[in-house]
Amino acid sequence: MSPSALLSLDGTRILLTGASGGIGRAIAVALARAGAELALSGRTAAGLQDIAATVCAEGRSVHLLPEDLAVPEAPKRLVDTAADSLGGLDVLMHVAGAFPADGAGRFRPVPLVNSEGEDWAPIVSVNFTAALELCRSAYPHLTKSPSPSVLLLSSAVGLMGASAGEAYAMSKAAQISLARSLAVAWGPQNIRVNALCPGIVDTDSSEALADNETLSHWFLSRTPLGRWATEEDVALAALFLSSPAAGFITGQSLAVDGGMSVPGSGFTAPDDARQAAASG
Ligand SMILES: NC(=O)c1ccc[n+]([C@@H]2O[C@H](COP(=O)([O-])OP(=O)(O)OC[C@H]3O[C@@H](n4cnc5c(N)ncnc54)[C@H](OP(=O)(O)O)[C@@H]3O)[C@@H](O)[C@H]2O)c1
C-alpha cells in the first residue's frame, strides 16, 4: 500500500463529537481531507455552521447532529442517528469534553478542596458517562464495519495527574482505562480502541493558561519540545489512529504533548552541567 493509501479514509463513516470546538474542528478538516464521510456533533446547530461550511468547501458532504451529551438519552440517540445518516458507522471519535472553566468557557484549574459536586457533574456526564454510552451504543454498528475503531480524546493529565483539576484528570484517566478495556473486550470483533493524550493545546479554551505568564512558563519548562501543541498536531494523530496505517494498534494512549508526560521531563540538567558532560 502506498503511504497516501495508508492514511486514506476514503468513504470511512465517522461520528465526531466536539466538532464545534477548537480541536474538533481541526480533526474534522483533517478527516474530510482524507476522504471521510462525517457526522459532526456539538451542543448546538449554530455552533456547527462554521465547520460544516469548511468541510463542504473541501468537497465533502456532512451531517450535523447537535446533542447535549450531558442528557442521559443523548449519546445513544446520536450514535443511532449518525449510523442512519451515514448508512453505517466505521469510526466513533469522542472529542467533546467538559473541563473546569471560567465564565468565558476557558480552562481554569480548580483544586478539589475548592470544588463541589456541581463543579464536576458536567465532567462526569460528558467525559465519563457519555464516553461509556457512546461506545456501548456504537458497538452493534461497529461490528458490521469492515474496519471499525474508536478514538477517545483524553489528555496528558490523564496519564500524569493534575494537582488542580483532579476531577478532570480522573475523567481523562478513565478514558485511557476504557480504551484499554474495550481494546481487550472488542479485539476479537476486530474493533480497535485507542486514546489520544494531548498536552496543552493552543486553543481558545486554553487561552487563560497562555495568558498566565507563571503557569505558561511552568508548562513550557516541562515540555522538552519547548512549545504547546497546535490543533493540527492533535488532528494528524487522530487521523493516523483511525487510518489503515494504524491497523494493528489498539489499547494504546498516544501522547501528543512534546514529551511533557515523559517521567524525566522537567528534570533537564542545567546548561553548565550538560556542557561539562559534553566536554568529558
Ligand atoms: N485544549 C487543550 O489544551 C486540551 C488538552 C488536552 C485535552 N483536551 C481535550 O480535547 C477536547 C476538545 O477540547 P478543546 O480544547 O477543543 O475545547 P473546546 O473548544 O471548548 O471544545 C469542547 C467541545 O466539547 C463540546 N461539548 C462540551 N460539553 C458538551 C456537552 N454537554 N454536550 C455535547 N458537546 C459538548 C463543545 O460543544 P459546544 O461548542 O456546543 O460547546 C465543543 O465542541 C476535550 O475533550 C478536552 O478535554 C484539550
mmCIF file of C-alpha atoms and ligand atoms in Angstrom:
data_model
loop_
_atom_site.group_PDB
_atom_site.id
_atom_site.type_symbol
_atom_site.label_atom_id
_atom_site.label_comp_id
_atom_site.label_asym_id
_atom_site.label_seq_id
_atom_site.Cartn_x
_atom_site.Cartn_y
_atom_site.Cartn_z
ATOM 1 C CA MET A 1 0.000 0.000 0.000
ATOM 2 C CA SER A 2 1.315 3.486 -0.835
ATOM 3 C CA PRO A 3 1.902 5.955 2.036
ATOM 4 C CA SER A 4 -1.072 8.064 0.898
ATOM 5 C CA ALA A 5 -3.350 4.992 0.743
ATOM 6 C CA LEU A 6 -2.281 4.066 4.278
ATOM 7 C CA LEU A 7 -3.598 7.411 5.546
ATOM 8 C CA SER A 8 -6.676 7.475 3.320
ATOM 9 C CA LEU A 9 -10.122 7.438 4.932
ATOM 10 C CA ASP A 10 -11.921 7.377 1.600
ATOM 11 C CA GLY A 11 -15.572 6.550 2.331
ATOM 12 C CA THR A 12 -14.921 5.888 6.039
ATOM 13 C CA ARG A 13 -18.060 6.781 8.015
ATOM 14 C CA ILE A 14 -17.118 8.742 11.130
ATOM 15 C CA LEU A 15 -19.123 10.210 14.006
ATOM 16 C CA LEU A 16 -17.150 13.062 15.614
ATOM 17 C CA THR A 17 -18.355 14.649 18.859
ATOM 18 C CA GLY A 18 -16.920 18.017 19.920
ATOM 19 C CA ALA A 19 -16.750 19.094 16.269
ATOM 20 C CA SER A 20 -17.644 22.696 17.167
ATOM 21 C CA GLY A 21 -14.594 23.092 19.444
ATOM 22 C CA GLY A 22 -11.037 24.087 18.566
ATOM 23 C CA ILE A 23 -9.523 20.589 18.420
ATOM 24 C CA GLY A 24 -12.696 19.010 16.986
ATOM 25 C CA ARG A 25 -12.764 21.476 14.089
ATOM 26 C CA ALA A 26 -9.143 20.713 13.183
ATOM 27 C CA ILE A 27 -9.864 16.977 13.339
ATOM 28 C CA ALA A 28 -12.947 17.372 11.140
ATOM 29 C CA VAL A 29 -10.889 19.164 8.486
ATOM 30 C CA ALA A 30 -8.139 16.519 8.553
ATOM 31 C CA LEU A 31 -10.697 13.695 8.272
ATOM 32 C CA ALA A 32 -12.559 15.438 5.435
ATOM 33 C CA ARG A 33 -9.312 15.947 3.505
ATOM 34 C CA ALA A 34 -8.576 12.234 3.946
ATOM 35 C CA GLY A 35 -11.939 11.424 2.321
ATOM 36 C CA ALA A 36 -14.117 10.563 5.338
ATOM 37 C CA GLU A 37 -17.911 10.815 5.387
ATOM 38 C CA LEU A 38 -18.685 12.839 8.506
ATOM 39 C CA ALA A 39 -21.450 13.171 11.073
ATOM 40 C CA LEU A 40 -20.491 16.128 13.264
ATOM 41 C CA SER A 41 -21.875 16.831 16.717
ATOM 42 C CA GLY A 42 -21.710 19.719 19.163
ATOM 43 C CA ARG A 43 -24.259 21.129 21.554
ATOM 44 C CA THR A 44 -25.965 23.433 19.054
ATOM 45 C CA ALA A 45 -26.600 23.544 15.317
ATOM 46 C CA ALA A 46 -25.405 27.170 15.274
ATOM 47 C CA GLY A 47 -22.038 26.141 16.748
ATOM 48 C CA LEU A 48 -21.529 23.635 13.912
ATOM 49 C CA GLN A 49 -22.208 26.011 10.999
ATOM 50 C CA ASP A 50 -18.608 27.202 10.530
ATOM 51 C CA ILE A 51 -17.071 23.747 10.483
ATOM 52 C CA ALA A 52 -19.855 22.474 8.218
ATOM 53 C CA ALA A 53 -19.025 25.209 5.689
ATOM 54 C CA THR A 54 -15.305 24.372 5.897
ATOM 55 C CA VAL A 55 -15.916 20.669 5.342
ATOM 56 C CA CYS A 56 -18.253 21.384 2.416
ATOM 57 C CA ALA A 57 -15.564 23.639 0.914
ATOM 58 C CA GLU A 58 -13.322 20.535 0.942
ATOM 59 C CA GLY A 59 -15.886 18.936 -1.369
ATOM 60 C CA ARG A 60 -17.371 16.627 1.290
ATOM 61 C CA SER A 61 -20.979 16.391 2.435
ATOM 62 C CA VAL A 62 -21.653 16.458 6.154
ATOM 63 C CA HIS A 63 -24.429 15.563 8.589
ATOM 64 C CA LEU A 64 -24.938 17.932 11.529
ATOM 65 C CA LEU A 65 -26.311 16.241 14.628
ATOM 66 C CA PRO A 66 -26.431 18.610 17.611
ATOM 67 C CA GLU A 67 -26.896 16.938 21.000
ATOM 68 C CA ASP A 68 -26.187 17.844 24.616
ATOM 69 C CA LEU A 69 -24.266 14.756 25.722
ATOM 70 C CA ALA A 70 -24.998 15.510 29.380
ATOM 71 C CA VAL A 71 -28.598 14.443 28.707
ATOM 72 C CA PRO A 72 -28.820 10.725 29.544
ATOM 73 C CA GLU A 73 -30.551 9.531 26.347
ATOM 74 C CA ALA A 74 -28.490 11.758 24.009
ATOM 75 C CA PRO A 75 -25.436 9.535 23.335
ATOM 76 C CA LYS A 76 -27.468 6.551 22.065
ATOM 77 C CA ARG A 77 -29.743 8.804 20.021
ATOM 78 C CA LEU A 78 -26.684 10.487 18.494
ATOM 79 C CA VAL A 79 -24.964 7.221 17.551
ATOM 80 C CA ASP A 80 -28.097 5.684 16.034
ATOM 81 C CA THR A 81 -28.931 8.840 14.073
ATOM 82 C CA ALA A 82 -25.337 9.077 12.824
ATOM 83 C CA ALA A 83 -25.377 5.444 11.675
ATOM 84 C CA ASP A 84 -28.722 6.022 9.915
ATOM 85 C CA SER A 85 -27.465 9.190 8.216
ATOM 86 C CA LEU A 86 -24.135 7.706 7.144
ATOM 87 C CA GLY A 87 -25.515 4.274 6.201
ATOM 88 C CA GLY A 88 -23.412 2.626 8.919
ATOM 89 C CA LEU A 89 -20.573 3.535 11.259
ATOM 90 C CA ASP A 90 -16.866 2.749 10.948
ATOM 91 C CA VAL A 91 -15.309 5.133 13.476
ATOM 92 C CA LEU A 92 -16.514 6.770 16.684
ATOM 93 C CA MET A 93 -14.437 9.732 17.849
ATOM 94 C CA HIS A 94 -15.403 11.214 21.207
ATOM 95 C CA VAL A 95 -13.686 14.603 21.304
ATOM 96 C CA ALA A 96 -16.318 16.578 23.238
ATOM 97 C CA GLY A 97 -15.073 17.335 26.695
ATOM 98 C CA ALA A 98 -16.083 19.268 29.782
ATOM 99 C CA PHE A 99 -13.422 20.911 31.941
ATOM 100 C CA PRO A 100 -13.221 23.361 34.857
ATOM 101 C CA ALA A 101 -13.782 26.718 33.171
ATOM 102 C CA ASP A 102 -14.048 30.416 33.894
ATOM 103 C CA GLY A 103 -17.108 32.470 32.881
ATOM 104 C CA ALA A 104 -15.778 32.737 29.323
ATOM 105 C CA GLY A 105 -15.504 28.939 28.936
ATOM 106 C CA ARG A 106 -11.695 28.952 29.215
ATOM 107 C CA PHE A 107 -9.881 26.171 31.117
ATOM 108 C CA ARG A 108 -9.280 27.264 34.710
ATOM 109 C CA PRO A 109 -7.817 24.663 37.068
ATOM 110 C CA VAL A 110 -9.633 24.480 40.420
ATOM 111 C CA PRO A 111 -8.307 22.315 43.273
ATOM 112 C CA LEU A 112 -10.601 19.568 44.547
ATOM 113 C CA VAL A 113 -10.768 21.137 48.017
ATOM 114 C CA ASN A 114 -12.299 24.273 46.457
ATOM 115 C CA SER A 115 -14.800 22.272 44.365
ATOM 116 C CA GLU A 116 -18.202 20.762 44.955
ATOM 117 C CA GLY A 117 -20.224 18.085 43.188
ATOM 118 C CA GLU A 118 -21.937 20.550 40.883
ATOM 119 C CA ASP A 119 -18.481 21.643 39.622
ATOM 120 C CA TRP A 120 -17.532 18.187 38.436
ATOM 121 C CA ALA A 121 -21.024 16.984 37.369
ATOM 122 C CA PRO A 122 -20.551 18.098 33.700
ATOM 123 C CA ILE A 123 -17.112 16.466 33.667
ATOM 124 C CA VAL A 124 -18.605 13.185 34.827
ATOM 125 C CA SER A 125 -21.517 13.431 32.345
ATOM 126 C CA VAL A 126 -19.572 14.294 29.200
ATOM 127 C CA ASN A 127 -16.112 12.782 29.741
ATOM 128 C CA PHE A 128 -17.099 9.661 31.656
ATOM 129 C CA THR A 129 -20.758 8.628 31.307
ATOM 130 C CA ALA A 130 -21.201 9.817 27.711
ATOM 131 C CA ALA A 131 -17.965 8.036 26.735
ATOM 132 C CA LEU A 132 -19.375 4.762 28.079
ATOM 133 C CA GLU A 133 -22.796 5.298 26.483
ATOM 134 C CA LEU A 134 -21.376 6.327 23.106
ATOM 135 C CA CYS A 135 -19.147 3.249 22.999
ATOM 136 C CA ARG A 136 -21.912 0.912 24.131
ATOM 137 C CA SER A 137 -24.325 2.316 21.536
ATOM 138 C CA ALA A 138 -21.716 2.227 18.773
ATOM 139 C CA TYR A 139 -20.813 -1.429 19.309
ATOM 140 C CA PRO A 140 -23.636 -3.047 17.252
ATOM 141 C CA HIS A 141 -22.899 -0.683 14.357
ATOM 142 C CA LEU A 142 -19.121 -1.173 14.549
ATOM 143 C CA THR A 143 -19.472 -4.955 14.412
ATOM 144 C CA LYS A 144 -20.906 -4.520 10.881
ATOM 145 C CA SER A 145 -17.976 -2.364 9.683
ATOM 146 C CA PRO A 146 -15.007 -3.742 7.699
ATOM 147 C CA SER A 147 -12.524 -1.517 9.596
ATOM 148 C CA PRO A 148 -14.043 -0.366 12.889
ATOM 149 C CA SER A 149 -12.345 1.766 15.513
ATOM 150 C CA VAL A 150 -12.963 4.106 18.431
ATOM 151 C CA LEU A 151 -10.848 7.077 19.481
ATOM 152 C CA LEU A 152 -11.292 8.810 22.841
ATOM 153 C CA LEU A 153 -9.811 12.310 23.209
ATOM 154 C CA SER A 154 -8.212 12.024 26.634
ATOM 155 C CA SER A 155 -5.371 14.240 27.887
ATOM 156 C CA ALA A 156 -1.787 14.109 29.106
ATOM 157 C CA VAL A 157 -3.180 14.854 32.570
ATOM 158 C CA GLY A 158 -4.977 11.509 32.326
ATOM 159 C CA LEU A 159 -1.512 9.940 32.169
ATOM 160 C CA MET A 160 0.163 12.205 34.729
ATOM 161 C CA GLY A 161 -2.491 13.505 37.128
ATOM 162 C CA ALA A 162 -3.003 17.211 37.844
ATOM 163 C CA SER A 163 -2.682 18.994 41.182
ATOM 164 C CA ALA A 164 -5.604 21.303 40.332
ATOM 165 C CA GLY A 165 -8.418 19.914 38.238
ATOM 166 C CA GLU A 166 -8.327 16.490 39.861
ATOM 167 C CA ALA A 167 -11.828 15.527 38.656
ATOM 168 C CA TYR A 168 -10.898 16.418 35.075
ATOM 169 C CA ALA A 169 -7.661 14.418 35.300
ATOM 170 C CA MET A 170 -9.585 11.472 36.762
ATOM 171 C CA SER A 171 -12.144 11.565 33.934
ATOM 172 C CA LYS A 172 -9.360 11.573 31.340
ATOM 173 C CA ALA A 173 -7.586 8.672 33.087
ATOM 174 C CA ALA A 174 -10.911 6.826 32.953
ATOM 175 C CA GLN A 175 -10.964 7.259 29.164
ATOM 176 C CA ILE A 176 -7.497 5.716 28.928
ATOM 177 C CA SER A 177 -8.713 2.784 31.008
ATOM 178 C CA LEU A 178 -11.849 2.474 28.860
ATOM 179 C CA ALA A 179 -9.731 2.352 25.695
ATOM 180 C CA ARG A 180 -7.573 -0.413 27.165
ATOM 181 C CA SER A 181 -10.542 -2.391 28.461
ATOM 182 C CA LEU A 182 -12.555 -2.191 25.239
ATOM 183 C CA ALA A 183 -9.487 -2.988 23.152
ATOM 184 C CA VAL A 184 -9.312 -6.297 25.002
ATOM 185 C CA ALA A 185 -13.070 -6.923 25.026
ATOM 186 C CA TRP A 186 -13.678 -5.965 21.381
ATOM 187 C CA GLY A 187 -10.403 -7.137 19.798
ATOM 188 C CA PRO A 188 -11.986 -10.438 18.712
ATOM 189 C CA GLN A 189 -14.530 -8.383 16.715
ATOM 190 C CA ASN A 190 -11.592 -6.548 15.067
ATOM 191 C CA ILE A 191 -12.600 -3.257 16.731
ATOM 192 C CA ARG A 192 -9.601 -1.105 17.634
ATOM 193 C CA VAL A 193 -9.928 1.309 20.570
ATOM 194 C CA ASN A 194 -7.326 3.949 21.423
ATOM 195 C CA ALA A 195 -6.944 7.153 23.429
ATOM 196 C CA LEU A 196 -5.224 10.358 22.379
ATOM 197 C CA CYS A 197 -3.493 12.380 25.090
ATOM 198 C CA PRO A 198 -2.593 15.960 24.137
ATOM 199 C CA GLY A 199 -0.609 18.224 26.439
ATOM 200 C CA ILE A 200 -1.565 21.886 26.418
ATOM 201 C CA VAL A 201 -3.057 22.700 23.022
ATOM 202 C CA ASP A 202 -3.148 26.221 21.649
ATOM 203 C CA THR A 203 -6.939 26.684 21.524
ATOM 204 C CA ASP A 204 -9.413 29.293 22.749
ATOM 205 C CA SER A 205 -10.148 27.075 25.756
ATOM 206 C CA SER A 206 -6.501 27.115 26.925
ATOM 207 C CA GLU A 207 -6.114 30.873 26.415
ATOM 208 C CA ALA A 208 -6.306 31.574 30.141
ATOM 209 C CA LEU A 209 -3.281 29.312 30.740
ATOM 210 C CA ALA A 210 -1.328 31.056 27.966
ATOM 211 C CA ASP A 211 -2.167 34.462 29.433
ATOM 212 C CA ASN A 212 -0.835 33.442 32.847
ATOM 213 C CA GLU A 213 2.898 34.018 32.463
ATOM 214 C CA THR A 214 3.944 31.964 35.503
ATOM 215 C CA LEU A 215 1.786 28.974 34.596
ATOM 216 C CA SER A 216 2.720 29.181 30.923
ATOM 217 C CA HIS A 217 6.451 29.237 31.757
ATOM 218 C CA TRP A 218 5.992 26.335 34.172
ATOM 219 C CA PHE A 219 4.332 24.164 31.489
ATOM 220 C CA LEU A 220 6.824 25.069 28.776
ATOM 221 C CA SER A 221 9.790 24.364 31.050
ATOM 222 C CA ARG A 222 8.413 20.829 31.434
ATOM 223 C CA THR A 223 7.850 20.298 27.715
ATOM 224 C CA PRO A 224 11.076 19.063 26.074
ATOM 225 C CA LEU A 225 9.996 20.246 22.598
ATOM 226 C CA GLY A 226 9.506 23.715 24.101
ATOM 227 C CA ARG A 227 6.110 24.677 22.699
ATOM 228 C CA TRP A 228 2.432 23.952 23.095
ATOM 229 C CA ALA A 229 0.649 21.582 20.733
ATOM 230 C CA THR A 230 -1.227 23.021 17.784
ATOM 231 C CA GLU A 231 -4.722 21.812 16.938
ATOM 232 C CA GLU A 232 -3.201 20.322 13.761
ATOM 233 C CA ASP A 233 -0.684 18.267 15.802
ATOM 234 C CA VAL A 234 -3.633 16.598 17.520
ATOM 235 C CA ALA A 235 -5.671 16.278 14.309
ATOM 236 C CA LEU A 236 -2.854 14.469 12.496
ATOM 237 C CA ALA A 237 -2.522 11.970 15.349
ATOM 238 C CA ALA A 238 -6.306 11.392 15.273
ATOM 239 C CA LEU A 239 -6.151 10.847 11.525
ATOM 240 C CA PHE A 240 -3.306 8.358 11.916
ATOM 241 C CA LEU A 241 -5.044 6.347 14.643
ATOM 242 C CA SER A 242 -8.222 5.975 12.577
ATOM 243 C CA SER A 243 -6.416 5.149 9.329
ATOM 244 C CA PRO A 244 -5.254 1.822 7.849
ATOM 245 C CA ALA A 245 -1.694 2.810 8.870
ATOM 246 C CA ALA A 246 -2.695 2.126 12.498
ATOM 247 C CA GLY A 247 -4.438 -1.163 11.636
ATOM 248 C CA PHE A 248 -2.575 -3.193 14.293
ATOM 249 C CA ILE A 249 -2.644 -0.536 17.042
ATOM 250 C CA THR A 250 -5.217 -0.934 19.803
ATOM 251 C CA GLY A 251 -5.475 -0.272 23.537
ATOM 252 C CA GLN A 252 -2.862 2.489 23.310
ATOM 253 C CA SER A 253 -2.693 6.004 24.734
ATOM 254 C CA LEU A 254 -0.791 8.209 22.325
ATOM 255 C CA ALA A 255 0.632 11.316 23.997
ATOM 256 C CA VAL A 256 0.799 14.358 21.703
ATOM 257 C CA ASP A 257 2.477 16.557 24.282
ATOM 258 C CA GLY A 258 6.008 17.393 23.154
ATOM 259 C CA GLY A 259 7.327 14.981 25.800
ATOM 260 C CA MET A 260 5.584 16.615 28.787
ATOM 261 C CA SER A 261 4.362 13.276 30.161
ATOM 262 C CA VAL A 262 7.775 11.598 29.896
ATOM 263 C CA PRO A 263 8.782 10.976 33.527
ATOM 264 C CA GLY A 264 12.148 12.721 33.091
ATOM 265 C CA SER A 265 10.701 15.949 31.687
ATOM 266 C CA GLY A 266 11.234 18.959 33.939
ATOM 267 C CA PHE A 267 14.437 17.412 35.239
ATOM 268 C CA THR A 268 16.680 18.738 32.470
ATOM 269 C CA ALA A 269 20.248 19.216 33.703
ATOM 270 C CA PRO A 270 21.354 22.848 33.900
ATOM 271 C CA ASP A 271 23.342 24.154 30.893
ATOM 272 C CA ASP A 272 26.679 24.170 32.722
ATOM 273 C CA ALA A 273 26.263 20.522 33.781
ATOM 274 C CA ARG A 274 25.431 19.498 30.204
ATOM 275 C CA GLN A 275 28.427 21.379 28.846
ATOM 276 C CA ALA A 276 30.669 19.710 31.402
ATOM 277 C CA ALA A 277 29.291 16.283 30.417
ATOM 278 C CA ALA A 278 29.725 17.034 26.690
ATOM 279 C CA SER A 279 33.343 18.128 27.125
ATOM 280 C CA GLY A 280 34.089 14.907 29.034
HETATM 281 N N1 LIG B 1 -7.225 22.447 24.778
HETATM 282 C C1 LIG B 1 -6.370 21.687 25.436
HETATM 283 O O1 LIG B 1 -5.295 22.159 25.865
HETATM 284 C C2 LIG B 1 -6.671 20.226 25.654
HETATM 285 C C3 LIG B 1 -5.646 19.398 26.142
HETATM 286 C C4 LIG B 1 -5.894 18.038 26.326
HETATM 287 C C5 LIG B 1 -7.147 17.520 26.042
HETATM 288 N N2 LIG B 1 -8.143 18.345 25.578
HETATM 289 C C6 LIG B 1 -9.447 17.740 25.287
HETATM 290 O O2 LIG B 1 -9.733 17.979 23.925
HETATM 291 C C7 LIG B 1 -11.145 18.015 23.716
HETATM 292 C C8 LIG B 1 -11.518 19.273 22.949
HETATM 293 O O3 LIG B 1 -11.081 20.414 23.678
HETATM 294 P P1 LIG B 1 -10.978 21.882 23.033
HETATM 295 O O4 LIG B 1 -9.746 22.499 23.543
HETATM 296 O O5 LIG B 1 -11.208 21.814 21.583
HETATM 297 O O6 LIG B 1 -12.191 22.597 23.798
HETATM 298 P P2 LIG B 1 -13.442 23.423 23.235
HETATM 299 O O7 LIG B 1 -13.016 24.294 22.116
HETATM 300 O O8 LIG B 1 -14.067 24.061 24.425
HETATM 301 O O9 LIG B 1 -14.384 22.290 22.662
HETATM 302 C C9 LIG B 1 -15.128 21.457 23.503
HETATM 303 C C10 LIG B 1 -16.116 20.690 22.662
HETATM 304 O O10 LIG B 1 -16.879 19.817 23.502
HETATM 305 C C11 LIG B 1 -18.270 20.077 23.273
HETATM 306 N N3 LIG B 1 -19.059 19.868 24.477
HETATM 307 C C12 LIG B 1 -18.830 20.328 25.735
HETATM 308 N N4 LIG B 1 -19.840 19.967 26.542
HETATM 309 C C13 LIG B 1 -20.720 19.263 25.782
HETATM 310 C C14 LIG B 1 -21.975 18.641 26.043
HETATM 311 N N5 LIG B 1 -22.563 18.680 27.258
HETATM 312 N N6 LIG B 1 -22.602 18.009 25.032
HETATM 313 C C15 LIG B 1 -22.050 17.972 23.791
HETATM 314 N N7 LIG B 1 -20.874 18.545 23.475
HETATM 315 C C16 LIG B 1 -20.232 19.192 24.469
HETATM 316 C C17 LIG B 1 -18.326 21.548 22.857
HETATM 317 O O11 LIG B 1 -19.552 21.803 22.200
HETATM 318 P P3 LIG B 1 -20.150 23.310 22.143
HETATM 319 O O12 LIG B 1 -19.318 24.028 21.106
HETATM 320 O O13 LIG B 1 -21.537 23.129 21.695
HETATM 321 O O14 LIG B 1 -19.969 23.900 23.494
HETATM 322 C C18 LIG B 1 -17.104 21.618 21.944
HETATM 323 O O15 LIG B 1 -17.400 21.086 20.668
HETATM 324 C C19 LIG B 1 -11.768 17.924 25.117
HETATM 325 O O16 LIG B 1 -12.142 16.592 25.370
HETATM 326 C C20 LIG B 1 -10.628 18.345 26.042
HETATM 327 O O17 LIG B 1 -10.769 17.792 27.315
HETATM 328 C C21 LIG B 1 -7.929 19.690 25.375
#
